[in-house]
C-alpha positions as MATLAB code, in Angstrom:
seq = 'MEVANRYVTIKTHIHGAPAESNFEVQAETVALAIRPGSNDIIVRHLYASIDPYQINRMKSHSPSQKAAATASGINPGEAISAPGVAKVVVSGDPEFEKDDLVTGFISWAEYSTVRAGDVRKLDPMGFPLTYHLGILGLGGLTAYAGFFKLCKPMKGEKVFVSSACGSVGNIVGQYAKLHDCYVVGSAGSNDKVALLKEKLGFDDAFNYKEETDYKSALKRYFPDGIDIYFDNVGAEMLEAAVANMNHFGRIAACGIISEYTADGSRAAPSMLDVIYKRIKIQGFLGTDYLDLHSEFCSTTCDYLHRDKIRVLEDISDGLDSIPSAFVGMFRGDNVGKKVVKIAEE';
ca = [
     -26.214 -128.190  -26.031;
     -26.301 -124.653  -26.094;
     -25.811 -122.106  -23.526;
     -25.742 -118.337  -23.561;
     -22.460 -116.642  -23.594;
     -22.349 -113.106  -22.098;
     -18.723 -111.294  -22.794;
     -17.546 -107.877  -22.032;
     -16.657 -105.482  -24.901;
     -16.204 -101.763  -26.041;
     -18.673 -100.038  -27.837;
     -16.008  -97.782  -29.553;
     -12.342  -97.396  -29.255;
     -11.387  -95.204  -26.099;
      -8.687  -92.467  -25.870;
      -8.257  -90.765  -22.517;
      -9.126  -91.910  -19.259;
     -11.925  -95.088  -19.726;
     -15.231  -94.580  -18.215;
     -17.785  -97.592  -17.569;
     -19.941  -95.881  -20.486;
     -17.182  -97.097  -23.147;
     -18.386 -100.675  -22.242;
     -21.353 -102.899  -22.936;
     -22.424 -106.964  -21.896;
     -23.316 -108.622  -25.048;
     -24.744 -112.157  -25.299;
     -24.356 -114.763  -27.872;
     -25.559 -118.483  -28.029;
     -22.826 -121.127  -28.007;
     -22.757 -124.830  -28.723;
     -20.797 -126.937  -25.990;
     -19.774 -129.325  -28.741;
     -16.009 -129.468  -30.565;
     -15.706 -130.160  -33.958;
     -14.596 -133.816  -34.821;
     -11.068 -133.825  -35.185;
     -10.422 -130.653  -33.506;
      -8.185 -130.085  -30.482;
     -10.003 -127.108  -29.168;
     -11.270 -126.842  -25.670;
     -14.503 -125.322  -24.081;
     -13.901 -123.547  -20.930;
     -16.448 -122.127  -18.299;
     -14.586 -118.986  -16.907;
     -13.898 -118.607  -13.043;
     -11.658 -115.585  -12.415;
     -10.771 -112.768  -15.008;
      -7.518 -110.640  -14.701;
      -7.967 -106.773  -14.801;
      -4.937 -105.272  -15.948;
      -4.044 -101.302  -16.656;
      -2.398 -102.266  -20.033;
      -5.297 -103.339  -21.497;
      -6.396  -99.875  -21.826;
      -3.551  -99.837  -25.149;
      -5.554 -102.519  -26.718;
      -8.369 -100.034  -26.378;
      -7.131  -97.542  -28.489;
      -7.653  -97.435  -32.327;
      -3.732  -97.427  -32.099;
      -1.035  -97.942  -30.042;
       2.790  -98.963  -30.542;
       2.154 -101.266  -27.931;
      -0.306 -102.958  -30.422;
       2.425 -104.350  -32.617;
       4.657 -105.292  -30.216;
       3.474 -108.398  -28.728;
       0.740 -111.107  -29.472;
      -0.819 -109.781  -25.890;
      -1.070 -106.688  -26.410;
      -2.909 -106.656  -29.867;
      -5.772 -104.098  -30.533;
      -9.168 -104.803  -29.666;
     -12.221 -103.903  -32.187;
     -15.477 -102.993  -30.927;
     -17.801 -105.614  -30.097;
     -14.841 -108.603  -29.758;
     -14.664 -110.279  -26.724;
     -11.341 -108.825  -24.555;
      -9.096 -111.627  -24.164;
      -7.253 -111.603  -20.522;
      -5.290 -113.710  -18.533;
      -7.538 -115.877  -16.191;
      -8.677 -119.185  -14.389;
     -11.067 -121.546  -16.154;
     -12.750 -125.548  -15.590;
     -13.142 -127.369  -18.914;
     -16.660 -128.075  -20.104;
     -15.533 -130.073  -23.405;
     -12.325 -131.069  -24.849;
     -10.727 -132.442  -27.764;
      -7.468 -132.946  -26.529;
      -6.581 -135.985  -24.868;
      -4.544 -133.838  -22.697;
      -7.359 -132.240  -20.822;
     -10.721 -133.989  -19.441;
     -13.826 -132.388  -18.282;
     -13.605 -130.466  -15.055;
      -9.800 -129.823  -15.469;
      -8.717 -126.681  -14.208;
      -6.747 -124.116  -16.923;
      -5.078 -121.175  -17.009;
      -4.072 -118.664  -19.507;
      -5.422 -116.057  -22.089;
      -8.835 -116.691  -22.210;
     -11.421 -113.524  -22.127;
     -13.915 -111.248  -20.169;
     -16.694 -113.935  -20.656;
     -18.654 -116.575  -19.317;
     -17.345 -118.954  -21.741;
     -14.672 -119.475  -24.585;
     -13.526 -121.930  -26.714;
      -9.643 -121.992  -26.858;
      -6.663 -123.963  -28.390;
      -4.846 -126.102  -26.016;
      -2.018 -124.405  -26.556;
      -3.117 -121.244  -25.181;
      -3.608 -122.695  -21.617;
      -2.018 -125.022  -19.149;
      -3.249 -127.353  -16.281;
      -3.795 -125.534  -13.186;
      -2.734 -127.335  -10.013;
      -3.676 -125.039   -7.074;
      -0.980 -126.157   -5.113;
      -3.500 -125.462   -2.057;
      -3.664 -121.746   -2.628;
      -6.575 -119.861   -3.626;
      -7.258 -120.244   -7.648;
      -7.165 -115.894   -7.425;
      -3.360 -116.340   -6.383;
      -2.538 -117.733  -10.161;
      -3.655 -114.616  -11.164;
      -1.774 -112.298   -9.515;
       1.229 -113.700   -6.778;
       1.722 -116.769   -8.433;
       0.738 -115.799  -11.726;
       1.962 -113.477  -14.566;
       1.857 -110.471  -12.370;
       4.301 -112.340   -9.648;
       6.638 -113.540  -12.238;
       6.890 -109.808  -13.914;
       7.760 -108.764  -10.183;
      10.410 -111.779   -9.639;
      12.151 -110.902  -12.940;
      12.029 -107.244  -13.340;
      13.517 -107.428   -9.790;
      16.005 -109.945   -9.641;
      16.891 -110.745  -13.262;
      17.176 -107.174  -14.341;
      17.962 -105.078  -11.571;
      19.954 -108.000   -9.961;
      19.921 -106.448   -6.382;
      22.637 -106.726   -3.679;
      21.774 -106.851    0.110;
      21.699 -103.171    1.500;
      20.603 -101.464   -1.719;
      17.952  -98.749   -1.888;
      15.018  -99.441   -3.529;
      12.106  -97.262   -4.690;
       9.038  -98.943   -6.140;
       6.086  -96.537   -7.412;
       2.514  -97.415   -7.779;
       3.388  -99.991   -4.613;
       0.234 -101.241   -3.561;
      -0.484 -102.340   -7.343;
      -0.550 -105.950   -8.426;
       3.276 -105.978   -9.417;
       4.804 -103.213   -7.326;
       3.663 -104.711   -3.699;
       5.220 -107.706   -4.751;
       8.569 -106.114   -5.982;
       8.765 -104.105   -2.714;
       8.169 -107.547   -0.399;
      10.613 -109.416   -2.583;
      13.436 -106.339   -1.896;
      12.497 -106.443    1.886;
      13.395 -110.328    2.004;
      16.412 -110.069    0.213;
      17.440 -107.442    3.126;
      17.066 -104.216    0.714;
      15.899 -100.742    2.093;
      12.699 -100.299    0.349;
      10.473  -97.027   -0.075;
       7.087  -97.049   -2.065;
       4.733  -94.398   -3.397;
       0.948  -94.743   -3.461;
      -1.791  -92.456   -3.979;
      -3.505  -92.559   -0.406;
      -2.216  -92.289    2.974;
      -4.507  -95.343    3.692;
      -2.267  -97.011    1.086;
       1.152  -95.699    2.505;
       0.091  -97.141    6.012;
      -0.555 -100.440    4.343;
       2.688 -100.604    2.715;
       4.501  -99.428    6.015;
       2.463 -101.585    8.655;
       1.668 -104.853    6.732;
       4.029 -105.327    3.990;
       6.985 -103.859    5.912;
       8.310 -101.519    3.554;
      10.961  -98.990    5.280;
       8.958  -96.137    4.226;
       6.296  -94.541    1.777;
       4.645  -91.607    0.540;
       1.504  -90.350   -0.774;
       2.757  -88.866   -3.877;
      -0.732  -87.041   -4.378;
       0.547  -84.821   -1.298;
       3.685  -84.214   -2.982;
       4.420  -80.699   -5.522;
       7.971  -82.062   -6.029;
       9.250  -85.449   -6.696;
      12.973  -84.706   -7.095;
      12.555  -82.861   -3.445;
      10.386  -85.553   -2.369;
      12.739  -88.771   -3.324;
      15.976  -86.774   -2.165;
      14.203  -86.934    1.536;
      13.500  -90.288    1.405;
      17.173  -91.147   -0.218;
      19.362  -89.061    0.777;
      22.329  -91.193   -0.013;
      20.557  -91.980   -3.459;
      18.490  -94.559   -4.995;
      20.144  -97.692   -6.622;
      17.154  -99.537   -7.922;
      13.885  -98.198   -9.335;
      10.875 -100.149  -10.003;
       8.822  -97.980  -12.229;
       5.103  -98.788  -13.002;
       4.397  -94.870  -13.629;
       6.668  -93.307  -15.690;
       6.367  -89.501  -16.182;
       7.741  -87.010  -13.833;
       8.002  -90.259  -11.256;
      10.494  -91.464  -13.702;
      12.215  -88.292  -14.209;
      12.400  -87.653  -10.485;
      14.245  -90.952   -9.714;
      16.500  -90.702  -12.409;
      17.541  -87.248  -10.627;
      18.386  -89.072   -7.301;
      20.077  -92.159   -8.915;
      23.211  -93.441   -7.666;
      26.012  -94.082  -10.077;
      25.516  -97.806  -11.847;
      21.780  -97.119  -10.963;
      19.229  -99.882  -12.420;
      15.625  -99.258  -13.720;
      13.084 -101.699  -14.756;
      10.433 -100.286  -16.666;
       7.652 -102.344  -16.090;
       4.457  -99.863  -16.381;
       3.890  -95.943  -17.159;
       0.010  -96.056  -15.886;
       0.311  -92.353  -16.074;
       0.387  -91.787  -19.646;
      -1.557  -94.577  -20.718;
      -4.427  -92.218  -20.521;
      -2.901  -88.801  -20.746;
      -1.929  -87.636  -24.275;
       0.462  -84.927  -22.926;
       2.627  -86.520  -20.094;
       5.542  -88.151  -21.280;
       8.608  -88.915  -19.197;
      11.720  -87.173  -20.127;
      14.687  -87.962  -17.829;
      17.811  -86.245  -17.848;
      19.779  -88.121  -20.361;
      23.216  -86.518  -18.895;
      22.348  -88.182  -15.860;
      21.583  -91.354  -17.719;
      24.932  -91.254  -19.467;
      27.335  -89.901  -16.686;
      25.863  -91.955  -13.760;
      26.038  -95.236  -16.038;
      21.946  -95.643  -14.955;
      20.558  -98.830  -16.901;
      16.981  -98.566  -17.897;
      15.545 -101.855  -19.538;
      11.814 -102.106  -20.195;
      10.566 -105.677  -20.046;
       7.454 -107.919  -20.336;
       6.906 -110.555  -17.635;
       6.115 -113.470  -20.634;
       9.775 -112.441  -21.737;
      10.509 -114.454  -18.663;
       8.516 -117.571  -18.871;
      11.818 -119.710  -18.853;
      11.838 -118.668  -15.106;
       8.732 -120.117  -14.295;
       9.559 -122.882  -12.180;
      12.291 -120.998  -10.226;
      10.205 -118.084   -9.665;
       7.253 -120.431   -8.382;
       9.120 -122.663   -6.088;
      10.598 -119.565   -4.309;
       7.530 -117.576   -4.107;
       5.683 -120.709   -2.792;
       8.139 -121.224   -0.159;
       7.867 -117.603    1.079;
       3.618 -117.966    1.352;
       4.272 -121.486    3.267;
       6.609 -119.698    5.345;
       4.386 -116.735    5.629;
       6.822 -114.471    4.853;
       5.139 -112.489    2.095;
       1.518 -110.926    2.544;
      -0.873 -111.254   -0.669;
      -2.955 -108.430   -1.699;
      -6.048 -109.047   -3.439;
      -9.050 -106.624   -4.946;
     -11.810 -108.855   -5.831;
     -15.242 -108.226   -7.464;
     -18.284 -110.282   -8.075;
     -19.704 -111.051  -11.523;
     -19.200 -110.353  -15.395;
     -21.144 -107.050  -15.383;
     -18.800 -105.747  -12.608;
     -15.867 -105.795  -15.017;
     -15.991 -102.146  -16.260;
     -16.420 -100.773  -13.237;
     -13.426 -102.881  -11.745;
     -11.380 -101.787  -14.879;
     -12.321  -97.989  -14.625;
     -11.529  -98.245  -10.995;
      -7.914  -98.636  -11.408;
      -7.167  -95.576  -13.052;
      -9.233  -93.754  -10.184;
      -6.347  -96.078   -8.252;
      -9.272  -98.028   -6.219;
      -7.786 -101.217   -6.203;
      -5.433 -102.459   -3.446;
      -3.120 -105.214   -5.055;
      -3.797 -107.651   -7.813;
      -7.598 -106.706   -9.375;
      -9.690 -109.908  -10.205;
     -13.249 -110.353  -11.332;
     -14.962 -113.517   -9.842;
     -17.241 -114.898  -13.162;
     -18.969 -118.372  -11.565;
     -18.741 -120.277   -8.762;
     -15.739 -122.498   -8.709;
];
């Protein structure tokens, strides 16, 4: 049996801010059959994750492309691999059966053929499938590992989270509140600021677009200094956070979305502050901490069952919506985890 498989690709390499015109939907005919002796699996995609870091894969070159397999470059015309949730259609591996749910790196497409080792069986555990791309997926693990393992918070410490309405930042802030920390977040609109304070329980929040001096802004919100900064944006916000850090402060460098599309914007924190305050700055990837998955999942599921943590999702419908969903992230359109529904469950 053959089917038409539609997939999203880039027309040319992207430099600067992405536009919907950079993308196109192509189609190919694929056979729903596995070669004899192969342990490959053919899956039908249900949900795809949309993440800002993917822009670096779409450039003709980026240092990140050589740093991790999941960040490898994408050539025009190729399907774009991304985390997703799918259902097995045909399996050459005895561990997987037809209609099994799986999660892992699939692609922005309707179907794909994957190796058994690239996906794992998914037990929804009574939660929506989309949770396994966000709060129970790599984004949640990134938040958990970055906050608890890198920053090693102590109760009562003062925590600043940038891009706090994003897929990772909102979870970090909620973990911090559950750990009895004082938490302030930055976001790009007054509606998001209200959401952080009224729905997610942040102690305070501010609209960074209304601030002309980030250093002064952080001094207002942290008159006694910042102990932990979870950085999702880089550039001037990182500089301001370092200027306001306490001695032995910790910074988890998770993302630099302000620099992904701007050639001239680069973080330049005061190294005198870093040295004399003995500030720790560590970059990391969520995939560095896959060994924590069981601990992270158990803790977060417990919070969810006890309604101690809120889930922020932004779900678009249909493969054709992927370009607009991706571009919208760089305008700050999304609230929480951005996911595209590709097919009915």
